Structure formats: structure tokens, C-alpha cells
PDB file of C-alpha atoms in Angstrom:
ATOM      1  CA  MET A   1       0.071   0.040   0.077  1.00 35.00           C
ATOM      2  CA  LYS A   2       2.735   2.550   1.015  1.00 34.00           C
ATOM      3  CA  GLN A   3       4.372   3.975  -2.233  1.00 37.00           C
ATOM      4  CA  ILE A   4       7.001   6.982  -1.846  1.00 40.00           C
ATOM      5  CA  LEU A   5       8.039   7.872  -5.186  1.00 42.00           C
ATOM      6  CA  LEU A   6      10.473  10.647  -4.580  1.00 43.00           C
ATOM      7  CA  ILE A   7      11.034  13.995  -2.934  1.00 41.00           C
ATOM      8  CA  ALA A   8      10.437  16.354  -5.476  1.00 45.00           C
ATOM      9  CA  GLY A   9      11.427  20.013  -4.642  1.00 46.00           C
ATOM     10  CA  PHE A  10       9.724  21.604  -7.715  1.00 43.00           C
ATOM     11  CA  LEU A  11       6.934  20.271  -9.673  1.00 45.00           C
ATOM     12  CA  LEU A  12       5.466  21.454 -12.727  1.00 35.00           C
ATOM     13  CA  THR A  13       1.779  20.974 -13.791  1.00 34.00           C
ATOM     14  CA  THR A  14       1.958  17.959 -16.289  1.00 33.00           C
ATOM     15  CA  GLY A  15      -1.389  18.721 -18.101  1.00 34.00           C
ATOM     16  CA  CYS A  16      -2.857  15.431 -17.064  1.00 36.00           C
ATOM     17  CA  GLN A  17      -6.169  15.864 -15.519  1.00 40.00           C
ATOM     18  CA  PRO A  18      -8.413  13.426 -13.612  1.00 43.00           C
ATOM     19  CA  ALA A  19     -11.561  12.315 -15.210  1.00 45.00           C
ATOM     20  CA  PHE A  20     -14.194  13.679 -12.989  1.00 46.00           C
ATOM     21  CA  PRO A  21     -16.255  16.638 -12.821  1.00 45.00           C
ATOM     22  CA  GLU A  22     -15.243  19.452 -10.694  1.00 48.00           C
ATOM     23  CA  GLN A  23     -17.759  21.125  -8.645  1.00 45.00           C
ATOM     24  CA  ASP A  24     -17.714  24.185  -6.297  1.00 45.00           C
ATOM     25  CA  ALA A  25     -17.747  22.757  -2.788  1.00 52.00           C
ATOM     26  CA  LYS A  26     -16.556  23.914   0.828  1.00 62.00           C
ATOM     27  CA  SER A  27     -13.347  22.117   1.974  1.00 73.00           C
ATOM     28  CA  PRO A  28     -13.841  20.809   5.525  1.00 82.00           C
ATOM     29  CA  PHE A  29     -11.174  19.871   7.806  1.00 94.00           C
ATOM     30  CA  VAL A  30      -9.065  23.011   7.227  1.00 95.00           C
ATOM     31  CA  ILE A  31      -7.097  24.936  10.101  1.00 95.00           C
ATOM     32  CA  GLU A  32      -6.623  28.487   9.154  1.00 95.00           C
ATOM     33  CA  LYS A  33      -3.242  29.982   9.860  1.00 95.00           C
ATOM     34  CA  SER A  34      -2.026  33.438   9.399  1.00 92.00           C
ATOM     35  CA  GLY A  35       0.455  32.511   6.734  1.00 92.00           C
ATOM     36  CA  GLY A  36      -1.578  29.564   5.143  1.00 95.00           C
ATOM     37  CA  ARG A  37      -3.818  26.572   5.899  1.00 96.00           C
ATOM     38  CA  ILE A  38      -3.351  23.019   7.357  1.00 97.00           C
ATOM     39  CA  VAL A  39      -5.630  20.730   5.056  1.00 97.00           C
ATOM     40  CA  MET A  40      -6.321  17.796   6.691  1.00 97.00           C
ATOM     41  CA  ALA A  41      -7.634  15.854   3.512  1.00 97.00           C
ATOM     42  CA  TYR A  42      -7.192  12.562   5.104  1.00 97.00           C
ATOM     43  CA  LYS A  43     -10.060  13.041   7.569  1.00 96.00           C
ATOM     44  CA  GLN A  44     -12.278  13.457   4.366  1.00 96.00           C
ATOM     45  CA  PHE A  45     -10.813  10.202   3.091  1.00 97.00           C
ATOM     46  CA  GLU A  46     -11.823   8.607   6.537  1.00 97.00           C
ATOM     47  CA  SER A  47     -15.349   9.827   5.920  1.00 96.00           C
ATOM     48  CA  PHE A  48     -15.174   8.134   2.240  1.00 97.00           C
ATOM     49  CA  LEU A  49     -14.428   4.832   3.824  1.00 97.00           C
ATOM     50  CA  ASN A  50     -17.530   4.894   5.822  1.00 95.00           C
ATOM     51  CA  SER A  51     -19.505   5.209   2.553  1.00 95.00           C
ATOM     52  CA  ASP A  52     -20.108   2.584  -0.143  1.00 95.00           C
ATOM     53  CA  ARG A  53     -16.496   3.464  -1.325  1.00 96.00           C
ATOM     54  CA  SER A  54     -17.590   3.994  -4.979  1.00 96.00           C
ATOM     55  CA  TRP A  55     -15.883   6.245  -7.419  1.00 97.00           C
ATOM     56  CA  GLU A  56     -18.544   8.748  -7.598  1.00 96.00           C
ATOM     57  CA  ASN A  57     -18.571   9.047  -3.773  1.00 96.00           C
ATOM     58  CA  TYR A  58     -14.686   9.469  -3.751  1.00 97.00           C
ATOM     59  CA  CYS A  59     -15.131  12.293  -6.297  1.00 96.00           C
ATOM     60  CA  LYS A  60     -17.736  13.961  -4.492  1.00 95.00           C
ATOM     61  CA  MET A  61     -16.225  13.597  -0.923  1.00 95.00           C
ATOM     62  CA  VAL A  62     -12.405  13.733  -1.451  1.00 96.00           C
ATOM     63  CA  LEU A  63     -11.612  15.036  -4.949  1.00 96.00           C
ATOM     64  CA  ASN A  64     -14.107  17.718  -5.503  1.00 94.00           C
ATOM     65  CA  PRO A  65     -14.012  19.715  -2.051  1.00 93.00           C
ATOM     66  CA  TYR A  66     -10.056  19.743  -2.308  1.00 94.00           C
ATOM     67  CA  PRO A  67      -8.144  21.442  -5.413  1.00 94.00           C
ATOM     68  CA  GLU A  68      -5.170  20.095  -3.397  1.00 95.00           C
ATOM     69  CA  MET A  69      -6.348  16.514  -3.901  1.00 96.00           C
ATOM     70  CA  ARG A  70      -7.294  16.906  -7.483  1.00 96.00           C
ATOM     71  CA  TYR A  71      -3.887  17.978  -8.277  1.00 96.00           C
ATOM     72  CA  LEU A  72      -2.447  15.261  -6.284  1.00 96.00           C
ATOM     73  CA  HIS A  73      -4.552  12.694  -7.963  1.00 97.00           C
ATOM     74  CA  ALA A  74      -3.622  13.958 -11.498  1.00 96.00           C
ATOM     75  CA  GLN A  75       0.223  13.720 -10.320  1.00 94.00           C
ATOM     76  CA  GLN A  76      -0.282  10.193  -9.189  1.00 94.00           C
ATOM     77  CA  LEU A  77      -1.697   9.384 -12.664  1.00 95.00           C
ATOM     78  CA  SER A  78       1.282  11.214 -14.355  1.00 91.00           C
ATOM     79  CA  TRP A  79       3.755   9.416 -12.255  1.00 86.00           C
ATOM     80  CA  GLY A  80       2.046   5.957 -12.950  1.00 88.00           C
ATOM     81  CA  ALA A  81       1.485   5.507  -9.170  1.00 91.00           C
ATOM     82  CA  ILE A  82      -1.974   4.640  -9.812  1.00 94.00           C
ATOM     83  CA  ASP A  83      -4.106   3.342 -12.927  1.00 95.00           C
ATOM     84  CA  SER A  84      -6.876   5.401 -14.065  1.00 94.00           C
ATOM     85  CA  LEU A  85      -8.941   2.246 -14.794  1.00 94.00           C
ATOM     86  CA  LYS A  86      -7.855   0.340 -11.841  1.00 96.00           C
ATOM     87  CA  PHE A  87      -8.167   2.766  -9.110  1.00 97.00           C
ATOM     88  CA  PRO A  88     -11.935   3.059  -8.700  1.00 96.00           C
ATOM     89  CA  GLU A  89     -11.994  -0.700  -8.340  1.00 96.00           C
ATOM     90  CA  ASP A  90      -9.197  -0.600  -5.832  1.00 96.00           C
ATOM     91  CA  LEU A  91     -11.178   1.965  -3.838  1.00 96.00           C
ATOM     92  CA  LYS A  92     -14.115  -0.375  -3.341  1.00 96.00           C
ATOM     93  CA  GLY A  93     -11.629  -3.088  -1.609  1.00 95.00           C
ATOM     94  CA  TYR A  94     -10.262  -0.401   0.813  1.00 96.00           C
ATOM     95  CA  LYS A  95     -11.251  -1.198   4.616  1.00 93.00           C
ATOM     96  CA  ILE A  96     -11.295   1.236   7.317  1.00 93.00           C
ATOM     97  CA  SER A  97      -9.711  -1.362   9.337  1.00 94.00           C
ATOM     98  CA  ASP A  98      -6.602  -1.127   7.068  1.00 93.00           C
ATOM     99  CA  PHE A  99      -6.185   2.642   7.723  1.00 96.00           C
ATOM    100  CA  HIS A 100      -7.310   3.049  11.168  1.00 93.00           C
ATOM    101  CA  HIS A 101      -4.155   3.649  12.784  1.00 94.00           C
ATOM    102  CA  PHE A 102      -3.293   6.491  10.325  1.00 96.00           C
ATOM    103  CA  PHE A 103      -6.257   8.295  11.428  1.00 96.00           C
ATOM    104  CA  THR A 104      -5.079   8.426  15.183  1.00 94.00           C
ATOM    105  CA  GLN A 105      -1.437   9.682  14.413  1.00 95.00           C
ATOM    106  CA  TYR A 106      -2.340  13.547  14.676  1.00 96.00           C
ATOM    107  CA  ASP A 107      -4.681  15.884  16.249  1.00 94.00           C
ATOM    108  CA  GLU A 108      -5.249  19.480  15.475  1.00 95.00           C
ATOM    109  CA  ALA A 109      -2.885  20.688  18.342  1.00 96.00           C
ATOM    110  CA  SER A 110      -0.100  18.578  17.098  1.00 96.00           C
ATOM    111  CA  LEU A 111      -0.345  19.877  13.609  1.00 97.00           C
ATOM    112  CA  ASP A 112      -0.508  23.425  14.753  1.00 96.00           C
ATOM    113  CA  ARG A 113       2.749  22.967  16.595  1.00 96.00           C
ATOM    114  CA  LEU A 114       4.361  21.179  13.511  1.00 97.00           C
ATOM    115  CA  TYR A 115       3.479  23.978  11.112  1.00 97.00           C
ATOM    116  CA  ASP A 116       4.277  26.909  13.542  1.00 97.00           C
ATOM    117  CA  SER A 117       7.605  25.342  14.624  1.00 96.00           C
ATOM    118  CA  VAL A 118       8.993  24.602  11.122  1.00 97.00           C
ATOM    119  CA  ILE A 119       7.929  27.991   9.672  1.00 96.00           C
ATOM    120  CA  GLN A 120       9.249  29.955  12.860  1.00 96.00           C
ATOM    121  CA  LYS A 121      12.575  28.221  12.737  1.00 97.00           C
ATOM    122  CA  ALA A 122      13.019  28.577   9.024  1.00 97.00           C
ATOM    123  CA  HIS A 123      12.162  32.325   9.236  1.00 96.00           C
ATOM    124  CA  ASN A 124      14.806  32.582  11.931  1.00 96.00           C
ATOM    125  CA  VAL A 125      17.212  31.491   9.174  1.00 96.00           C
ATOM    126  CA  MET A 126      15.784  32.956   6.124  1.00 95.00           C
ATOM    127  CA  GLN A 127      12.763  35.242   5.660  1.00 93.00           C
ATOM    128  CA  PRO A 128      10.425  34.470   2.630  1.00 90.00           C
ATOM    129  CA  SER A 129      10.994  36.969  -0.092  1.00 83.00           C
ATOM    130  CA  GLY A 130       7.301  37.072  -1.173  1.00 76.00           C
ATOM    131  CA  HIS A 131       3.938  36.840   0.569  1.00 80.00           C
ATOM    132  CA  LYS A 132       2.424  33.711  -0.880  1.00 88.00           C
ATOM    133  CA  PRO A 133       0.438  31.685   1.592  1.00 92.00           C
ATOM    134  CA  VAL A 134       1.972  28.251   2.446  1.00 94.00           C
ATOM    135  CA  ASP A 135      -0.346  25.356   2.889  1.00 96.00           C
ATOM    136  CA  LEU A 136       0.496  22.213   4.520  1.00 97.00           C
ATOM    137  CA  CYS A 137      -1.803  19.260   2.947  1.00 97.00           C
ATOM    138  CA  LEU A 138      -1.815  15.785   4.698  1.00 98.00           C
ATOM    139  CA  PHE A 139      -3.639  13.103   2.794  1.00 98.00           C
ATOM    140  CA  LEU A 140      -4.345   9.449   2.167  1.00 97.00           C
ATOM    141  CA  PRO A 141      -4.460   7.113   0.103  1.00 97.00           C
ATOM    142  CA  TYR A 142      -1.622   8.116  -1.849  1.00 97.00           C
ATOM    143  CA  GLY A 143       2.044   7.833  -1.034  1.00 94.00           C
ATOM    144  CA  SER A 144       4.665  10.726  -1.593  1.00 91.00           C
ATOM    145  CA  CYS A 145       5.792  14.010  -0.499  1.00 94.00           C
ATOM    146  CA  PHE A 146       6.636  17.203  -2.353  1.00 94.00           C
ATOM    147  CA  VAL A 147       5.933  20.855  -2.767  1.00 94.00           C
ATOM    148  CA  ASN A 148       4.069  22.642  -5.370  1.00 92.00           C
ATOM    149  CA  PRO A 149       4.940  26.261  -5.863  1.00 84.00           C
ATOM    150  CA  ASP A 150       1.828  27.448  -7.460  1.00 79.00           C
ATOM    151  CA  SER A 151       1.313  30.866  -8.786  1.00 74.00           C
ATOM    152  CA  ASP A 152      -1.106  31.857  -6.130  1.00 85.00           C
ATOM    153  CA  ARG A 153       0.059  29.731  -3.103  1.00 89.00           C
ATOM    154  CA  THR A 154       2.537  27.194  -2.105  1.00 92.00           C
ATOM    155  CA  THR A 155       1.339  23.659  -0.947  1.00 95.00           C
ATOM    156  CA  ILE A 156       3.449  20.996   1.032  1.00 97.00           C
ATOM    157  CA  TYR A 157       2.013  17.675   0.440  1.00 98.00           C
ATOM    158  CA  ILE A 158       2.872  14.931   3.015  1.00 98.00           C
ATOM    159  CA  SER A 159       1.422  11.457   3.090  1.00 97.00           C
ATOM    160  CA  LEU A 160       0.126   9.970   6.345  1.00 97.00           C
ATOM    161  CA  TYR A 161       2.156   6.796   5.063  1.00 97.00           C
ATOM    162  CA  ILE A 162       5.158   8.547   6.137  1.00 96.00           C
ATOM    163  CA  ASP A 163       6.165   7.855   9.757  1.00 95.00           C
ATOM    164  CA  PRO A 164       5.235  10.769  11.901  1.00 96.00           C
ATOM    165  CA  ALA A 165       8.827  10.725  13.390  1.00 95.00           C
ATOM    166  CA  ASP A 166      10.240  11.832  10.065  1.00 96.00           C
ATOM    167  CA  VAL A 167       7.476  14.494   9.340  1.00 97.00           C
ATOM    168  CA  GLN A 168       9.272  17.386  10.981  1.00 96.00           C
ATOM    169  CA  LYS A 169      12.252  16.517   8.756  1.00 97.00           C
ATOM    170  CA  ILE A 170      10.228  16.251   5.706  1.00 97.00           C
ATOM    171  CA  MET A 171       8.236  19.586   6.512  1.00 97.00           C
ATOM    172  CA  THR A 172      11.486  21.379   6.981  1.00 97.00           C
ATOM    173  CA  HIS A 173      12.864  20.052   3.736  1.00 98.00           C
ATOM    174  CA  GLU A 174      10.086  21.122   1.684  1.00 97.00           C
ATOM    175  CA  TYR A 175       9.791  24.339   3.198  1.00 96.00           C
ATOM    176  CA  ALA A 176      13.479  25.063   2.431  1.00 97.00           C
ATOM    177  CA  HIS A 177      12.545  24.243  -1.117  1.00 96.00           C
ATOM    178  CA  CYS A 178      10.035  27.106  -0.889  1.00 93.00           C
ATOM    179  CA  LEU A 179      12.588  29.625   0.449  1.00 94.00           C
ATOM    180  CA  HIS A 180      15.077  28.723  -2.212  1.00 95.00           C
ATOM    181  CA  HIS A 181      12.704  28.656  -5.205  1.00 91.00           C
ATOM    182  CA  GLU A 182      11.419  32.187  -4.322  1.00 91.00           C
ATOM    183  CA  ARG A 183      14.712  33.477  -4.870  1.00 93.00           C
ATOM    184  CA  CYS A 184      16.568  31.240  -7.665  1.00 94.00           C
ATOM    185  CA  PRO A 185      16.312  31.988 -11.374  1.00 94.00           C
ATOM    186  CA  GLU A 186      14.091  29.583 -13.343  1.00 94.00           C
ATOM    187  CA  GLU A 187      16.026  27.129 -15.633  1.00 96.00           C
ATOM    188  CA  PRO A 188      15.168  23.745 -17.405  1.00 96.00           C
ATOM    189  CA  LEU A 189      15.286  20.271 -15.739  1.00 96.00           C
ATOM    190  CA  THR A 190      18.933  19.010 -15.593  1.00 98.00           C
ATOM    191  CA  LEU A 191      20.614  16.916 -13.013  1.00 98.00           C
ATOM    192  CA  ARG A 192      22.723  19.986 -12.265  1.00 98.00           C
ATOM    193  CA  ARG A 193      19.607  21.874 -11.087  1.00 98.00           C
ATOM    194  CA  GLU A 194      18.151  19.119  -9.041  1.00 97.00           C
ATOM    195  CA  LEU A 195      21.804  18.887  -7.470  1.00 98.00           C
ATOM    196  CA  VAL A 196      21.519  22.436  -6.232  1.00 98.00           C
ATOM    197  CA  SER A 197      17.812  22.348  -5.326  1.00 97.00           C
ATOM    198  CA  GLU A 198      18.070  19.166  -3.144  1.00 98.00           C
ATOM    199  CA  GLY A 199      21.369  19.946  -1.830  1.00 98.00           C
ATOM    200  CA  LEU A 200      20.251  23.509  -0.635  1.00 98.00           C
ATOM    201  CA  ALA A 201      17.023  21.836   0.935  1.00 98.00           C
ATOM    202  CA  VAL A 202      19.313  19.485   2.920  1.00 98.00           C
ATOM    203  CA  TYR A 203      21.728  21.956   3.902  1.00 98.00           C
ATOM    204  CA  LEU A 204      19.023  24.390   5.103  1.00 98.00           C
ATOM    205  CA  THR A 205      17.304  21.691   7.215  1.00 98.00           C
ATOM    206  CA  THR A 206      20.374  21.166   9.145  1.00 98.00           C
ATOM    207  CA  VAL A 207      20.570  24.983   9.683  1.00 98.00           C
ATOM    208  CA  ILE A 208      16.971  25.475  10.331  1.00 97.00           C
ATOM    209  CA  ASP A 209      16.805  22.432  12.834  1.00 97.00           C
ATOM    210  CA  THR A 210      19.866  21.505  14.663  1.00 94.00           C
ATOM    211  CA  ALA A 211      18.526  18.207  15.402  1.00 95.00           C
ATOM    212  CA  PHE A 212      19.572  17.248  11.904  1.00 97.00           C
ATOM    213  CA  GLN A 213      23.089  16.785  10.449  1.00 97.00           C
ATOM    214  CA  LEU A 214      24.042  15.364   7.184  1.00 97.00           C
ATOM    215  CA  LYS A 215      23.853  11.955   8.469  1.00 97.00           C
ATOM    216  CA  ASN A 216      20.359  12.133   9.446  1.00 97.00           C
ATOM    217  CA  ALA A 217      18.866  15.112   7.239  1.00 98.00           C
ATOM    218  CA  ILE A 218      18.304  13.373   3.992  1.00 98.00           C
ATOM    219  CA  PRO A 219      14.884  12.174   3.666  1.00 96.00           C
ATOM    220  CA  PHE A 220      14.360   8.426   3.666  1.00 95.00           C
ATOM    221  CA  MET A 221      18.237   7.845   3.458  1.00 97.00           C
ATOM    222  CA  PRO A 222      19.566   5.535   6.046  1.00 97.00           C
ATOM    223  CA  GLU A 223      22.638   6.805   7.890  1.00 97.00           C
ATOM    224  CA  GLU A 224      24.423   3.810   6.736  1.00 98.00           C
ATOM    225  CA  ASN A 225      23.802   4.990   3.164  1.00 98.00           C
ATOM    226  CA  VAL A 226      25.123   8.427   4.062  1.00 98.00           C
ATOM    227  CA  ALA A 227      28.337   6.829   5.438  1.00 98.00           C
ATOM    228  CA  TRP A 228      28.643   4.751   2.149  1.00 98.00           C
ATOM    229  CA  CYS A 229      28.599   8.134   0.236  1.00 98.00           C
ATOM    230  CA  MET A 230      31.342   9.582   2.362  1.00 98.00           C
ATOM    231  CA  ALA A 231      33.395   6.566   1.742  1.00 98.00           C
ATOM    232  CA  HIS A 232      32.813   6.737  -1.845  1.00 98.00           C
ATOM    233  CA  GLU A 233      32.496  10.352  -2.469  1.00 98.00           C
ATOM    234  CA  SER A 234      35.136  10.561  -5.352  1.00 97.00           C
ATOM    235  CA  ALA A 235      33.217   7.721  -7.271  1.00 98.00           C
ATOM    236  CA  ILE A 236      29.877   9.363  -6.843  1.00 98.00           C
ATOM    237  CA  ARG A 237      31.305  12.738  -8.036  1.00 98.00           C
ATOM    238  CA  ASP A 238      32.748  11.248 -11.283  1.00 97.00           C
ATOM    239  CA  SER A 239      29.556   9.693 -12.045  1.00 98.00           C
ATOM    240  CA  ILE A 240      27.470  12.681 -11.404  1.00 98.00           C
ATOM    241  CA  ARG A 241      29.931  14.904 -13.219  1.00 97.00           C
ATOM    242  CA  ALA A 242      29.328  12.973 -16.377  1.00 97.00           C
ATOM    243  CA  GLU A 243      25.675  13.514 -16.375  1.00 97.00           C
ATOM    244  CA  LEU A 244      25.276  16.907 -14.974  1.00 98.00           C
ATOM    245  CA  GLU A 245      23.563  18.250 -18.178  1.00 97.00           C
ATOM    246  CA  ASN A 246      21.200  15.138 -18.564  1.00 97.00           C
ATOM    247  CA  SER A 247      17.432  15.582 -18.114  1.00 95.00           C
ATOM    248  CA  GLY A 248      14.447  13.281 -17.885  1.00 90.00           C
ATOM    249  CA  MET A 249      13.193  10.559 -15.734  1.00 90.00           C
ATOM    250  CA  ASP A 250      16.717   8.627 -15.751  1.00 95.00           C
ATOM    251  CA  ILE A 251      18.293  11.309 -13.464  1.00 96.00           C
ATOM    252  CA  PHE A 252      15.651  10.639 -11.039  1.00 95.00           C
ATOM    253  CA  LYS A 253      16.058   6.955 -11.022  1.00 95.00           C
ATOM    254  CA  ARG A 254      19.762   7.002 -10.729  1.00 97.00           C
ATOM    255  CA  TYR A 255      20.586   9.721  -8.262  1.00 98.00           C
ATOM    256  CA  ILE A 256      17.315  11.310  -6.761  1.00 97.00           C
ATOM    257  CA  SER A 257      14.314   8.757  -6.033  1.00 93.00           C
ATOM    258  CA  ASP A 258      14.146   5.932  -3.468  1.00 92.00           C
ATOM    259  CA  GLY A 259      12.248   2.911  -3.207  1.00 88.00           C
ATOM    260  CA  GLY A 260      10.958   0.611  -6.197  1.00 86.00           C
ATOM    261  CA  PHE A 261      11.270   3.590  -8.672  1.00 86.00           C
ATOM    262  CA  ALA A 262      14.991   4.149  -8.158  1.00 94.00           C
ATOM    263  CA  SER A 263      17.629   2.400 -10.165  1.00 96.00           C
ATOM    264  CA  PRO A 264      21.086   3.735  -9.086  1.00 97.00           C
ATOM    265  CA  PRO A 265      24.429   3.074 -10.871  1.00 97.00           C
ATOM    266  CA  ALA A 266      25.742  -0.389 -10.256  1.00 97.00           C
ATOM    267  CA  GLY A 267      27.014  -0.555  -6.723  1.00 97.00           C
ATOM    268  CA  PHE A 268      25.575   2.796  -5.694  1.00 98.00           C
ATOM    269  CA  VAL A 269      23.124   3.492  -2.932  1.00 98.00           C
ATOM    270  CA  GLN A 270      19.976   5.419  -3.677  1.00 98.00           C
ATOM    271  CA  LYS A 271      19.603   9.297  -3.525  1.00 98.00           C
ATOM    272  CA  THR A 272      23.243  10.112  -3.953  1.00 98.00           C
ATOM    273  CA  ALA A 273      22.337  13.402  -5.478  1.00 98.00           C
ATOM    274  CA  TYR A 274      21.165  14.626  -1.947  1.00 98.00           C
ATOM    275  CA  PHE A 275      24.442  13.901  -0.520  1.00 98.00           C
ATOM    276  CA  THR A 276      26.423  15.406  -3.474  1.00 98.00           C
ATOM    277  CA  GLY A 277      24.092  18.561  -3.415  1.00 98.00           C
ATOM    278  CA  TYR A 278      24.788  19.172   0.157  1.00 98.00           C
ATOM    279  CA  ARG A 279      28.400  18.757  -0.277  1.00 98.00           C
ATOM    280  CA  ILE A 280      28.350  21.403  -2.865  1.00 98.00           C
ATOM    281  CA  ILE A 281      26.464  23.859  -0.790  1.00 98.00           C
ATOM    282  CA  GLU A 282      28.551  23.171   2.215  1.00 98.00           C
ATOM    283  CA  THR A 283      31.833  23.966   0.075  1.00 98.00           C
ATOM    284  CA  CYS A 284      30.321  27.269  -1.089  1.00 98.00           C
ATOM    285  CA  VAL A 285      29.522  28.274   2.486  1.00 98.00           C
ATOM    286  CA  ARG A 286      33.231  27.428   3.377  1.00 97.00           C
ATOM    287  CA  ARG A 287      34.107  29.707   0.537  1.00 97.00           C
ATOM    288  CA  GLY A 288      32.413  32.745   2.089  1.00 97.00           C
ATOM    289  CA  LEU A 289      29.092  32.571   0.323  1.00 98.00           C
ATOM    290  CA  SER A 290      25.887  33.348   2.275  1.00 97.00           C
ATOM    291  CA  LEU A 291      22.960  31.349   2.054  1.00 97.00           C
ATOM    292  CA  GLU A 292      21.013  34.285   0.454  1.00 96.00           C
ATOM    293  CA  GLU A 293      23.701  34.530  -2.081  1.00 97.00           C
ATOM    294  CA  ILE A 294      23.695  30.876  -2.921  1.00 98.00           C
ATOM    295  CA  CYS A 295      19.815  30.868  -3.266  1.00 97.00           C
ATOM    296  CA  ALA A 296      20.102  33.745  -5.687  1.00 97.00           C
ATOM    297  CA  LEU A 297      22.420  31.924  -8.187  1.00 98.00           C
ATOM    298  CA  ASP A 298      21.366  29.404 -10.890  1.00 97.00           C
ATOM    299  CA  SER A 299      22.841  26.115 -10.595  1.00 98.00           C
ATOM    300  CA  LYS A 300      25.510  26.629 -12.885  1.00 97.00           C
ATOM    301  CA  GLY A 301      26.875  29.671 -10.786  1.00 98.00           C
ATOM    302  CA  VAL A 302      26.623  27.604  -7.629  1.00 98.00           C
ATOM    303  CA  LEU A 303      28.708  24.783  -9.070  1.00 98.00           C
ATOM    304  CA  GLU A 304      31.240  27.261 -10.391  1.00 97.00           C
ATOM    305  CA  MET A 305      31.466  29.226  -7.113  1.00 97.00           C
ATOM    306  CA  SER A 306      31.891  25.769  -5.430  1.00 97.00           C
ATOM    307  CA  GLY A 307      34.576  24.316  -7.637  1.00 97.00           C
ATOM    308  CA  TYR A 308      33.226  21.017  -6.449  1.00 97.00           C
ATOM    309  CA  PHE A 309      33.444  19.370 -10.010  1.00 95.00           C
ATOM    310  CA  GLU A 310      36.929  20.942 -10.813  1.00 89.00           C
ATOM    311  CA  PRO A 311      39.477  18.391 -11.557  1.00 74.00           C
ATOM    312  CA  ASP A 312      41.763  17.467  -8.573  1.00 63.00           C
ATOM    313  CA  GLU A 313      45.366  18.998  -9.106  1.00 40.00           C
TER     314      GLU A 313
END
């Protein structure tokens, strides 16, 4: 049931839209915050499980009231995480007993504390450069976590499949992406861009919350895998250097994704781009650049300032 595809710092709308009618409906289970909202979409999914679990009811109860869930559903289809024909049948087989323990993981007070603590700690390090609201959407029955920087508001998506012990780190990582992408120039997808994006998110996580260091700051990357990266940094650098300008899904499979979607180079652990990206940002900071300066550079500028991929003398 659990499926975490990847941590995606910057998702673009794919144009894939779910096949259901959109309606104007009030979104229940929303906590209003001064800087955004906490959208507890999983509670509406719990209500759906107490219905006949038909596709029509799923649209009416889960998708139509929440633009966040409509967007998320479309993303799941585009990623291939769900099948448009099979998913409605899967819904009929869901049982509330299979999901019951997820619904007791949070209450409104704990979600309030999570949102406030991450935002406050992050703003102690770097103030937002704009005034867009930032929403936190917690959801089922899909897996994944990512941030969608829409034109009107930013939404951080976190699945309830993710261990609550990891959620503080995940939200900090995703909000770090928000702070970076407010400042960085737009550029096309390349491995180079993703290195800098994920590296900054990991580095900012360690600065925003000192409970995290490199060994435990990379989402879904075990400490032993970080230790492997440290022992094989030269090999990772050589492999990534050769693919810096590559784009497409292969870069995610080889260096960014985790789980069954990942297909790293032979002998490599998953998610090595996060480790390498952190090292690049760390090198820039050691060379005297501020985080504001780094965030304002494009990825080519960051790599040049770091000198990380320059041949060893």
C-alpha cells in the first residue's frame, strides 16, 4: 500500500487531469493559519471509507472539495503510481480497519505545533521573499511528499504513510525548497539543477533545525547509506559529473528517487544527488558565500562558485 516515489522539490503541472467533474464545494477539515492553511484531507478520506467506497463518492467527498487532492490525483496518474481504470476498483476493496491507525497519528494541536515550529525556525534563518500563503496538506490514500509552488499559493504535500517521526524533517526540507525557489532563477530541468535544489534543501534543514546533521537530514536515506556516500564520494562525483546536463526521468531513477522507482548506478546506494548537493552547498559556505547569495544563483553559478567538480590537482 505504501508508495513513496521521490522527494520532488519543484513540480510542474503536467497537463494530466483526472476524469471527474469539478464542482464548487466547501473544503472541510481545514485549519486556518496566519500564513496559510493546514488541510487535513485524510479526514475526508476517512469519511469516504464509511460510505459505499464508490468512485462517484470518492469524487464527491475527497476530490471535489479539495483542489489539493485533485492536483495530487493528477500527479499520481502522471507518475504511474495509480492506474486510471484500476483505481476506482481498488477503492471498493479498501477497509477502514486497514487505515485506522493512520487516523490517530495527529490531532489539530499537534499539526498546529508542527506547522508553527517549522515556519518559525525557518524564518529565523531566512525570511520569505514574497507573501504567498503556504499550505500543508496531509492526505491518503496516496504516498509521496513534495512541494507545489503554484502561482497563487505554495502547498507542501505529506502522505500519512510517512512515519510521523520523520514529518518534522520532511516539512522542513520541503519548506526549504520554498525559500530557495522564491529566490533562484528559473532554468530547465537538468541533473545540475536538481543537485543544487536538493542540496540546498538538505543544507538548510541542518541550519533550520540543529537536530539534523548530514547523517540524518536526507529524507528516507538511512545513516549507513550516508556513511557509504562519504566513503565513496570520489566515485559518486565522477559519475554525477558525467551526467550533469542530463534531464528526464533517468536522472531521478539514478540519483534522486528512492524505493522501487530508483535504479542507481551499479554498486551505488539510492539518492546520492542529495549527498552530493549538500557537499556542493557546504563548499560554497566554506568559501564565504551566504545562503542568500547561494539561493540567488542559478545552478551553473553555484557549481562554479563551489569548484566541487573541478579536476583535482
